[in-house]
CSV table of C-alpha atoms in Angstrom, one decimal:
chain,number,residue,atom,x,y,z
A,1,MET,CA,74.1,127.3,65.1
A,2,SER,CA,75.4,125.1,68.0
A,3,ARG,CA,78.9,125.8,69.3
A,4,ARG,CA,81.1,122.9,70.4
A,5,VAL,CA,82.0,123.3,74.1
A,6,VAL,CA,85.6,122.3,74.8
A,7,ARG,CA,86.0,120.4,78.1
A,8,GLN,CA,87.9,122.4,80.7
A,9,SER,CA,90.9,120.7,82.1
A,10,LYS,CA,94.4,121.8,83.1
A,11,PHE,CA,95.8,118.6,81.6
A,12,ARG,CA,94.4,119.1,78.0
A,13,HIS,CA,97.8,120.4,76.8
A,14,VAL,CA,100.1,117.8,78.4
A,15,PHE,CA,102.9,117.0,76.0
A,16,GLY,CA,105.6,114.4,76.0
A,17,GLN,CA,109.2,114.9,75.0
A,18,ALA,CA,112.1,112.5,74.8
A,19,ALA,CA,115.3,113.5,76.6
A,20,LYS,CA,118.3,114.6,74.7
A,21,ALA,CA,120.7,111.9,73.6
A,22,ASP,CA,123.3,112.6,76.3
A,23,GLN,CA,120.5,112.1,79.0
A,24,ALA,CA,119.9,108.5,77.9
A,25,TYR,CA,121.5,105.4,79.3
A,26,GLU,CA,123.4,103.6,76.5
A,27,ASP,CA,124.8,100.1,76.0
A,28,ILE,CA,122.4,98.2,78.3
A,29,ARG,CA,121.6,94.6,77.3
A,30,VAL,CA,117.9,94.7,78.2
A,31,SER,CA,116.4,91.2,79.0
A,32,LYS,CA,114.8,89.3,76.1
A,33,VAL,CA,112.8,87.0,78.4
A,34,THR,CA,109.2,86.6,77.4
A,35,TRP,CA,107.2,88.1,80.2
A,36,ASP,CA,104.6,90.9,80.4
A,37,SER,CA,106.2,93.0,83.2
A,38,SER,CA,107.8,96.4,82.7
A,39,PHE,CA,111.4,95.2,83.1
A,40,CYS,CA,112.3,98.6,84.7
A,41,ALA,CA,111.9,100.3,88.1
A,42,VAL,CA,112.9,103.8,89.0
A,43,ASN,CA,112.9,106.0,92.1
A,44,PRO,CA,114.3,109.5,92.9
A,45,LYS,CA,117.8,107.9,93.4
A,46,PHE,CA,118.2,104.9,91.1
A,47,LEU,CA,117.2,103.3,87.8
A,48,ALA,CA,117.0,99.5,87.8
A,49,ILE,CA,116.7,97.4,84.6
A,50,ILE,CA,116.4,93.7,84.1
A,51,VAL,CA,119.3,92.6,81.8
A,52,GLU,CA,120.5,89.6,79.8
A,53,ALA,CA,122.8,87.5,82.0
A,54,GLY,CA,124.5,84.2,81.3
A,55,GLY,CA,123.9,81.4,83.9
A,56,GLY,CA,121.2,83.1,85.9
A,57,GLY,CA,119.2,86.2,86.3
A,58,ALA,CA,120.5,89.8,86.9
A,59,PHE,CA,119.5,93.4,86.9
A,60,ILE,CA,121.6,96.6,86.7
A,61,VAL,CA,121.1,99.5,89.1
A,62,LEU,CA,122.4,102.9,88.0
A,63,PRO,CA,122.3,106.2,89.9
A,64,LEU,CA,120.0,108.5,88.0
A,65,ALA,CA,122.8,110.9,87.2
A,66,LYS,CA,125.0,108.2,85.6
A,67,THR,CA,123.7,108.9,82.0
A,68,GLY,CA,125.6,108.2,78.8
A,69,ARG,CA,127.4,104.9,77.9
A,70,VAL,CA,127.4,102.3,80.6
A,71,ASP,CA,130.6,100.3,80.9
A,72,LYS,CA,130.2,96.7,79.9
A,73,ASN,CA,131.8,95.6,83.2
A,74,TYR,CA,129.5,97.8,85.3
A,75,PRO,CA,128.5,95.7,88.4
A,76,LEU,CA,125.2,93.9,88.3
A,77,VAL,CA,122.9,92.6,91.0
A,78,THR,CA,123.2,88.8,90.6
A,79,GLY,CA,122.0,86.1,92.8
A,80,HIS,CA,119.0,84.4,91.1
A,81,THR,CA,119.7,81.1,89.3
A,82,ALA,CA,117.2,81.8,86.6
A,83,PRO,CA,115.9,84.9,84.7
A,84,VAL,CA,114.6,87.8,86.8
A,85,LEU,CA,110.9,88.5,85.8
A,86,ASP,CA,110.0,91.6,87.9
A,87,ILE,CA,111.7,94.2,90.1
A,88,ASP,CA,110.1,96.8,92.4
A,89,TRP,CA,111.6,99.6,94.6
A,90,CYS,CA,110.5,99.9,98.2
A,91,PRO,CA,108.3,103.0,98.5
A,92,HIS,CA,109.6,103.7,102.0
A,93,ASN,CA,113.4,103.2,101.4
A,94,ASP,CA,115.0,104.3,98.2
A,95,ASN,CA,117.9,101.9,98.7
A,96,VAL,CA,115.9,98.8,98.9
A,97,ILE,CA,114.7,96.8,95.9
A,98,ALA,CA,112.9,93.4,95.5
A,99,SER,CA,113.4,91.0,92.6
A,100,ALA,CA,111.3,88.0,91.6
A,101,SER,CA,112.6,85.2,89.4
A,102,ASP,CA,111.9,82.1,87.4
A,103,ASP,CA,113.9,80.2,90.1
A,104,THR,CA,110.8,80.5,92.4
A,105,THR,CA,112.4,82.9,94.9
A,106,ILE,CA,112.1,86.6,95.8
A,107,MET,CA,115.3,88.4,96.9
A,108,VAL,CA,115.4,91.8,98.7
A,109,TRP,CA,118.6,93.9,98.1
A,110,GLN,CA,120.2,96.8,99.8
A,111,ILE,CA,121.7,99.1,97.1
A,112,PRO,CA,124.6,101.3,98.4
A,113,ASP,CA,124.7,105.1,97.5
A,114,TYR,CA,128.3,104.6,96.2
A,115,THR,CA,129.0,102.6,93.0
A,116,PRO,CA,130.1,99.1,94.1
A,117,VAL,CA,133.3,97.7,92.5
A,118,ARG,CA,132.0,94.2,92.0
A,119,ASN,CA,128.6,92.5,91.5
A,120,ILE,CA,126.2,92.5,94.4
A,121,THR,CA,125.5,88.8,95.1
A,122,GLU,CA,124.2,88.7,98.6
A,123,PRO,CA,120.6,89.8,99.2
A,124,ILE,CA,119.5,91.0,102.6
A,125,ILE,CA,117.0,88.2,102.6
A,126,THR,CA,115.6,85.5,100.3
A,127,LEU,CA,111.9,84.7,100.5
A,128,GLU,CA,110.9,81.1,99.6
A,129,GLY,CA,107.3,80.0,99.5
A,130,HIS,CA,106.3,79.7,95.9
A,131,SER,CA,106.5,76.4,94.0
A,132,LYS,CA,106.7,77.9,90.5
A,133,ARG,CA,108.2,81.0,88.9
A,134,VAL,CA,107.4,84.4,90.6
A,135,GLY,CA,106.4,87.0,88.1
A,136,ILE,CA,104.7,89.8,90.0
A,137,LEU,CA,105.9,92.0,93.0
A,138,SER,CA,104.2,94.9,94.7
A,139,TRP,CA,105.2,96.7,97.9
A,140,HIS,CA,102.4,97.7,100.3
A,141,PRO,CA,101.7,101.5,99.8
A,142,THR,CA,101.5,102.4,103.5
A,143,ALA,CA,102.8,99.6,105.7
A,144,ARG,CA,106.6,99.2,106.4
A,145,ASN,CA,108.3,96.2,104.9
A,146,VAL,CA,105.2,94.5,103.5
A,147,LEU,CA,105.7,92.9,100.1
A,148,LEU,CA,103.3,91.0,97.9
A,149,SER,CA,104.4,88.3,95.4
A,150,ALA,CA,102.3,86.3,92.9
A,151,GLY,CA,103.6,83.2,91.2
A,152,GLY,CA,102.9,80.7,88.5
A,153,ASP,CA,101.5,78.4,91.2
A,154,ASN,CA,98.5,80.8,91.2
A,155,VAL,CA,99.2,81.8,94.8
A,156,ILE,CA,99.6,85.3,96.2
A,157,ILE,CA,101.9,85.6,99.3
A,158,ILE,CA,102.2,88.7,101.5
A,159,TRP,CA,105.5,88.9,103.3
A,160,ASN,CA,107.0,90.8,106.2
A,161,VAL,CA,110.5,91.6,104.8
A,162,GLY,CA,111.7,92.9,108.2
A,163,THR,CA,111.3,89.4,109.7
A,164,GLY,CA,111.4,87.2,106.6
A,165,GLU,CA,108.1,85.6,107.5
A,166,MET,CA,105.0,84.9,105.4
A,167,LEU,CA,102.1,87.0,106.7
A,168,LEU,CA,99.3,85.7,104.5
A,169,SER,CA,99.0,83.2,101.7
A,170,LEU,CA,96.0,83.5,99.3
A,171,ASP,CA,96.2,80.1,97.6
A,172,ASP,CA,92.6,79.1,96.6
A,173,MET,CA,91.3,82.2,94.9
A,174,HIS,CA,92.8,82.0,91.4
A,175,PRO,CA,92.3,78.8,89.3
A,176,ASP,CA,94.7,79.9,86.7
A,177,VAL,CA,97.8,82.2,86.0
A,178,ILE,CA,97.6,85.6,87.7
A,179,HIS,CA,98.2,88.4,85.2
A,180,SER,CA,98.3,91.5,87.5
A,181,VAL,CA,97.9,92.5,91.1
A,182,CYS,CA,97.4,96.1,92.4
A,183,TRP,CA,96.9,97.6,95.9
A,184,ASN,CA,94.4,100.3,96.5
A,185,SER,CA,95.6,103.6,98.0
A,186,ASN,CA,95.7,102.5,101.7
A,187,GLY,CA,96.5,98.8,101.0
A,188,SER,CA,93.2,97.4,102.4
A,189,LEU,CA,92.2,95.8,99.1
A,190,LEU,CA,93.7,94.1,96.0
A,191,ALA,CA,92.5,94.1,92.4
A,192,THR,CA,93.7,91.0,90.5
A,193,THR,CA,93.3,89.8,86.9
A,194,CYS,CA,93.6,86.2,85.9
A,195,LYS,CA,93.8,83.9,82.9
A,196,ASP,CA,90.2,82.8,83.7
A,197,LYS,CA,89.1,86.3,82.5
A,198,THR,CA,87.9,87.3,85.9
A,199,LEU,CA,88.6,90.6,87.6
A,200,ARG,CA,88.6,90.2,91.4
A,201,ILE,CA,88.6,92.6,94.4
A,202,ILE,CA,90.2,90.8,97.3
A,203,ASP,CA,90.4,91.6,101.0
A,204,PRO,CA,93.7,89.9,101.8
A,205,ARG,CA,93.4,90.0,105.6
A,206,LYS,CA,90.0,88.3,105.5
A,207,GLY,CA,91.1,86.0,102.7
A,208,GLN,CA,87.9,86.9,100.8
A,209,VAL,CA,86.9,87.9,97.3
A,210,VAL,CA,84.6,90.8,98.0
A,211,ALA,CA,83.6,91.5,94.4
A,212,GLU,CA,84.3,89.9,91.0
A,213,ARG,CA,83.4,90.4,87.4
A,214,PHE,CA,83.8,87.7,84.7
A,215,ALA,CA,84.9,88.8,81.2
A,216,ALA,CA,85.4,92.4,82.0
A,217,HIS,CA,87.1,92.2,78.6
A,218,GLU,CA,86.0,89.2,76.5
A,219,GLY,CA,89.2,88.5,74.7
A,220,MET,CA,91.6,85.7,75.9
A,221,ARG,CA,94.7,87.8,76.0
A,222,PRO,CA,96.0,89.2,79.3
A,223,MET,CA,94.1,91.9,81.2
A,224,ARG,CA,95.5,94.5,83.6
A,225,ALA,CA,93.8,96.4,86.4
A,226,VAL,CA,94.6,99.4,88.6
A,227,PHE,CA,92.7,101.2,91.3
A,228,THR,CA,91.8,104.9,90.7
A,229,ARG,CA,91.7,107.5,93.5
A,230,GLN,CA,87.9,107.4,93.3
A,231,GLY,CA,87.9,103.7,94.2
A,232,HIS,CA,87.0,102.6,90.7
A,233,ILE,CA,89.0,100.0,88.7
A,234,PHE,CA,90.6,100.9,85.4
A,235,THR,CA,91.3,97.9,83.2
A,236,THR,CA,93.0,97.2,79.9
A,237,GLY,CA,92.3,94.1,77.9
A,238,PHE,CA,91.1,92.7,74.5
A,239,THR,CA,87.7,92.3,72.8
A,240,ARG,CA,86.7,88.9,71.3
A,241,MET,CA,87.9,90.2,68.0
A,242,SER,CA,91.4,90.9,69.5
A,243,GLN,CA,90.9,94.7,69.6
A,244,ARG,CA,92.6,96.4,72.5
A,245,GLU,CA,90.1,97.9,74.9
A,246,LEU,CA,90.0,100.0,78.1
A,247,GLY,CA,87.3,99.9,80.8
A,248,LEU,CA,86.4,101.7,84.0
A,249,TRP,CA,84.4,99.8,86.6
A,250,ASP,CA,82.7,100.5,89.9
A,251,PRO,CA,83.4,97.6,92.3
A,252,ASN,CA,80.0,98.3,94.1
A,253,ASN,CA,78.2,97.6,90.8
A,254,PHE,CA,80.2,95.3,88.5
A,255,GLU,CA,77.1,94.6,86.2
A,256,GLU,CA,77.8,97.4,83.8
A,257,PRO,CA,81.0,99.3,83.1
A,258,VAL,CA,81.3,103.0,83.9
A,259,ALA,CA,83.1,103.3,80.6
A,260,LEU,CA,84.3,100.9,77.9
A,261,GLN,CA,86.3,102.1,74.8
A,262,GLU,CA,87.8,100.1,72.0
A,263,MET,CA,91.3,101.3,71.0
A,264,ASP,CA,93.1,99.5,68.1
A,265,THR,CA,94.2,96.2,66.8
A,266,SER,CA,97.6,95.2,68.2
A,267,ASN,CA,99.0,92.2,70.1
A,268,GLY,CA,100.9,94.1,72.8
A,269,VAL,CA,99.5,94.1,76.4
A,270,LEU,CA,98.7,97.6,77.5
A,271,LEU,CA,100.5,98.4,80.8
A,272,PRO,CA,98.5,101.1,82.7
A,273,PHE,CA,100.5,103.6,84.8
A,274,TYR,CA,98.1,105.6,86.9
A,275,ASP,CA,98.9,108.9,88.7
A,276,PRO,CA,96.4,109.6,91.5
A,277,ASP,CA,97.4,113.2,91.9
A,278,SER,CA,96.3,114.2,88.4
A,279,SER,CA,94.0,111.2,87.8
A,280,ILE,CA,95.8,110.6,84.5
A,281,VAL,CA,96.4,107.1,83.2
A,282,TYR,CA,99.2,106.4,80.8
A,283,LEU,CA,99.0,103.3,78.5
A,284,CYS,CA,102.2,101.8,77.3
A,285,GLY,CA,102.0,98.8,75.1
A,286,LYS,CA,104.9,96.4,74.8
A,287,GLY,CA,106.1,96.6,71.3
A,288,ASP,CA,104.3,99.9,70.7
A,289,SER,CA,106.2,103.1,69.9
A,290,SER,CA,103.6,105.3,71.6
A,291,ILE,CA,102.3,106.3,75.0
A,292,ARG,CA,98.6,107.2,75.1
A,293,TYR,CA,97.2,109.1,78.1
A,294,PHE,CA,93.7,109.7,79.4
A,295,GLU,CA,92.2,111.7,82.2
A,296,ILE,CA,89.7,110.0,84.5
A,297,THR,CA,86.9,112.3,85.8
A,298,ASP,CA,83.4,112.1,87.3
A,299,GLU,CA,81.8,113.5,84.1
A,300,PRO,CA,80.7,111.4,81.1
A,301,PRO,CA,82.4,109.8,79.2
A,302,PHE,CA,84.5,109.5,82.4
A,303,VAL,CA,87.7,108.4,80.5
A,304,HIS,CA,88.8,111.4,78.4
A,305,TYR,CA,91.5,111.0,75.7
A,306,LEU,CA,94.2,113.6,76.1
A,307,ASN,CA,97.0,112.9,73.7
A,308,THR,CA,99.6,110.4,72.3
A,309,PHE,CA,103.3,110.6,72.6
A,310,SER,CA,104.8,108.9,69.5
A,311,SER,CA,108.3,107.9,68.6
A,312,LYS,CA,110.0,105.7,66.0
A,313,GLU,CA,111.4,102.9,68.2
A,314,PRO,CA,109.2,100.2,69.9
A,315,GLN,CA,109.4,99.9,73.7
A,316,ARG,CA,110.7,96.8,75.4
A,317,GLY,CA,109.6,98.0,78.8
A,318,MET,CA,108.8,101.1,80.8
A,319,GLY,CA,109.7,102.6,84.2
A,320,PHE,CA,107.4,105.2,85.9
A,321,MET,CA,109.0,107.7,88.3
A,322,PRO,CA,107.1,108.4,91.6
A,323,LYS,CA,105.9,112.0,91.9
A,324,ARG,CA,108.5,113.0,94.4
A,325,GLY,CA,111.2,112.3,91.8
A,326,LEU,CA,109.9,114.9,89.3
A,327,ASP,CA,111.3,118.4,88.5
A,328,VAL,CA,108.5,120.7,89.8
A,329,SER,CA,110.3,123.8,88.5
A,330,LYS,CA,109.7,122.6,84.9
A,331,CYS,CA,106.0,121.7,85.5
A,332,GLU,CA,106.9,118.0,84.9
A,333,ILE,CA,103.9,115.8,85.8
A,334,ALA,CA,105.3,112.4,84.8
A,335,ARG,CA,108.5,110.9,83.7
A,336,PHE,CA,108.9,107.5,81.9
A,337,TYR,CA,112.1,105.5,81.3
A,338,LYS,CA,111.6,103.7,78.0
A,339,LEU,CA,113.6,100.6,77.3
A,340,HIS,CA,114.9,100.0,73.8
A,341,GLU,CA,117.0,96.9,72.8
A,342,ARG,CA,120.3,98.5,74.0
A,343,LYS,CA,119.4,101.6,75.9
A,344,CYS,CA,117.0,103.4,78.2
A,345,GLU,CA,115.5,106.8,77.2
A,346,PRO,CA,113.8,109.2,79.6
A,347,ILE,CA,110.5,110.7,78.4
A,348,VAL,CA,109.2,113.8,80.2
A,349,MET,CA,105.5,114.8,80.4
A,350,THR,CA,105.0,118.5,80.9
A,351,VAL,CA,102.1,120.9,81.4
A,352,PRO,CA,103.1,124.2,79.7
A,353,ARG,CA,102.9,127.2,82.1
A,354,LYS,CA,104.3,130.7,81.6
A,355,SER,CA,105.0,131.3,85.3
A,356,ASP,CA,108.2,130.1,87.0
A,357,LEU,CA,106.4,129.9,90.4
A,358,PHE,CA,105.4,126.6,92.1
A,359,GLN,CA,102.2,125.4,90.5
A,360,ASP,CA,100.3,124.1,93.5
A,361,ASP,CA,97.3,123.0,91.3
A,362,LEU,CA,99.6,120.6,89.5
A,363,TYR,CA,101.3,119.3,92.6
A,364,PRO,CA,98.9,118.5,95.5
A,365,ASP,CA,100.6,116.8,98.5
A,366,THR,CA,101.9,113.4,97.4
A,367,PRO,CA,102.9,110.2,99.2
A,368,GLY,CA,106.3,110.6,100.8
A,369,PRO,CA,108.9,108.0,101.9
A,370,GLU,CA,107.5,107.5,105.5
A,371,PRO,CA,105.3,104.5,106.1
A,372,ALA,CA,102.0,105.1,107.9
A,373,LEU,CA,101.9,101.7,109.6
A,374,GLU,CA,104.1,98.9,110.9
A,375,ALA,CA,103.5,95.5,109.3
A,376,ASP,CA,102.0,94.1,112.5
A,377,GLU,CA,99.5,97.0,112.8
A,378,TRP,CA,98.4,96.4,109.2
A,379,LEU,CA,98.0,92.7,109.7
A,380,SER,CA,95.9,93.3,112.9
A,381,GLY,CA,93.4,95.2,110.8
A,382,GLN,CA,94.5,98.8,110.9
A,383,ASP,CA,94.4,100.9,107.8
A,384,ALA,CA,96.0,104.3,107.1
A,385,GLU,CA,96.2,106.6,104.1
A,386,PRO,CA,99.8,107.4,102.8
A,387,VAL,CA,101.8,110.0,104.7
A,388,LEU,CA,101.8,113.0,102.3
A,389,ILE,CA,104.6,115.5,101.7
A,390,SER,CA,104.6,118.9,99.8
A,391,LEU,CA,106.8,119.3,96.7
A,392,ARG,CA,106.8,123.1,97.0
A,393,ASP,CA,110.6,123.2,97.7
A,394,GLY,CA,111.4,120.1,95.7
A,395,TYR,CA,112.2,116.7,97.1
A,396,VAL,CA,115.6,115.7,98.5
A,397,PRO,CA,116.0,111.9,98.9
A,398,PRO,CA,117.1,110.9,102.4
A,399,LYS,CA,120.6,109.5,103.0
A,400,HIS,CA,121.2,105.8,102.8
A,401,ARG,CA,118.9,103.9,105.3
A,402,GLU,CA,119.7,100.3,106.1
A,403,LEU,CA,117.0,97.7,106.1
A,404,ARG,CA,117.6,95.5,109.1
A,405,VAL,CA,116.1,92.0,109.0
A,406,THR,CA,115.3,90.6,112.4
A,407,LYS,CA,114.2,86.9,112.3
A,408,ARG,CA,111.4,86.3,114.8
A,409,ASN,CA,112.1,84.9,118.3
A,410,ILE,CA,115.8,85.8,118.3
A,411,LEU,CA,115.1,87.8,121.5
A,412,ASP,CA,111.7,87.0,122.9
A,413,VAL,CA,110.9,89.5,125.6
A,414,ARG,CA,107.4,88.2,126.3
A,415,PRO,CA,106.9,86.5,129.8
A,416,SER,CA,107.4,82.8,129.4
A,417,THR,CA,106.7,79.9,131.8
A,418,SER,CA,109.8,78.0,130.6
A,419,PRO,CA,113.2,79.6,131.1
A,420,ARG,CA,114.4,81.2,127.8
A,421,ARG,CA,118.0,82.2,127.2
A,422,SER,CA,118.8,85.6,125.7
A,423,GLN,CA,120.9,86.0,122.6
A,424,SER,CA,122.8,89.0,124.0
A,425,ALA,CA,126.6,89.1,124.0
A,426,SER,CA,126.9,88.5,127.7
A,427,ASP,CA,124.4,85.5,127.4
A,428,ALA,CA,122.9,86.5,130.8
A,429,PRO,CA,119.2,85.9,131.5
A,430,LEU,CA,117.1,88.7,130.1
A,431,ALA,CA,115.6,89.7,133.5
A,432,GLN,CA,119.1,90.7,134.7
A,433,HIS,CA,119.5,93.2,131.9
A,434,THR,CA,118.5,96.8,132.7
A,435,LEU,CA,117.2,99.0,129.9
A,436,GLU,CA,120.4,101.0,130.0
A,437,THR,CA,122.7,98.1,129.5
A,438,LEU,CA,120.7,96.8,126.6
A,439,LEU,CA,120.8,100.2,125.0
A,440,GLU,CA,124.5,100.5,125.6
A,441,GLU,CA,125.1,97.1,124.1
A,442,ILE,CA,123.1,98.0,121.0
A,443,LYS,CA,125.0,101.4,120.7
A,444,SER,CA,128.4,99.8,120.9
A,445,LEU,CA,127.4,97.1,118.3
A,446,ARG,CA,126.2,99.8,115.9
A,447,GLU,CA,129.4,101.8,116.4
A,448,ARG,CA,131.4,98.7,115.5
A,449,VAL,CA,129.3,98.0,112.4
A,450,GLN,CA,129.7,101.6,111.3
A,451,ALA,CA,133.5,101.5,111.8
A,452,GLN,CA,133.6,98.3,109.7
A,453,GLU,CA,131.5,99.9,106.9
A,454,GLN,CA,133.8,102.9,106.9
A,455,ARG,CA,136.8,100.6,106.6
A,456,ILE,CA,135.2,98.7,103.7
A,457,THR,CA,134.4,102.0,101.9
A,458,ALA,CA,138.0,103.2,102.4
A,459,LEU,CA,139.4,99.9,101.0
A,460,GLU,CA,137.1,100.0,98.0
A,461,ASN,CA,138.2,103.6,97.3
A,462,MET,CA,141.9,102.5,97.5
A,463,LEU,CA,141.1,99.7,95.1
A,464,CYS,CA,139.4,102.1,92.6
A,465,GLU,CA,142.5,104.3,92.7
A,466,LEU,CA,144.8,101.4,92.1
A,467,VAL,CA,142.6,100.2,89.1
A,468,ASP,CA,142.6,103.8,87.7
A,469,GLY,CA,146.3,104.0,88.2
A,470,THR,CA,146.9,100.8,86.2
A,471,ASP,CA,144.7,102.1,83.4
């Protein structure tokens, strides 16, 4: 008599649990715009959700601790003149978020640690280069201030947010609407899916498609793709008979899939959220009321079904917390922020363990908030893996760090044949400045800015007290 051998995996018993009612965020008017993005972005400090807004596009940013009912007059981030379609937190600065809109622009915002008293309307910078709606945003995983955008004009643009300039424009690679874009772990390659049913691997700096596969999924509905830590591509799509399907592909051999599994019959596009530390991929369908999760390994059948978290309410969108924002003392390996029609509900994925000690097999070192490269270094051809941190003692987000945008050629220190005037306060030729005087000038300017910020904060506090007093 043959015995069935159960596959060994520490993630076989991962279970999901919705947070208690008082840990949810209530009374949020989640956007009703028709677009297949997640509508939600989260980091260890803040939760951001795209919301309904009259006369333009807006999203709300809440400190993670601000659970419960959200005041209907809570300040929004407003600046776009048409609906916001995608938002993405900067992986290297927890106070910086980018938003993309139907109005063809991308805006980058600095979110203060304190709660603002009025709407945030002034972005740090507005990036203009697309001719149609911008529906996809993705920050570079290892290079500082590098942001990718993809628009309805079928163009991918890579920006240096620190200078406001366009670094690269990939404008002749996609003949139709781009459905998804994903960086690999060191940001040297992109995986894209397109309405022409082709999965492409692109080297953005060479401007070349290095591999492609037509009809990775044969259905016409949108496909999604993410890189795995092994360098494979995990995809979700539809069969010709409109069954949902998942696939695993080796970019070095696109002829045959490593794995291909049919799932179910449903219209919702499956959004894949991949955790490279555990190699678990979570599939969240828009309009579904469940999250299915699979472990990707080197052993057949390569994509192993683990379990399904089910609930009663369908999801409008989903946020996925970076690893450094999880509670390691509770063996939490993933946390989602599920959008309902009028609220956001955290869902925690846990591996049950008896010990209260740090479980180092569940928490390998994970990407931290420090970039490995500057934008110029990446553009020149350098690659670097993410700078890793240990979660052994938990993660404390750094204090507010300001993103400074310096437009190119404001102060050009390169030798020049023609005389160039410096933009310093004294307006003296650059050569007459010593290093010390420049540093002194920068220091005094910073002190003045700091004093002004402190004054603004004090005035806002006084205003809050007055408002509370009148109530």
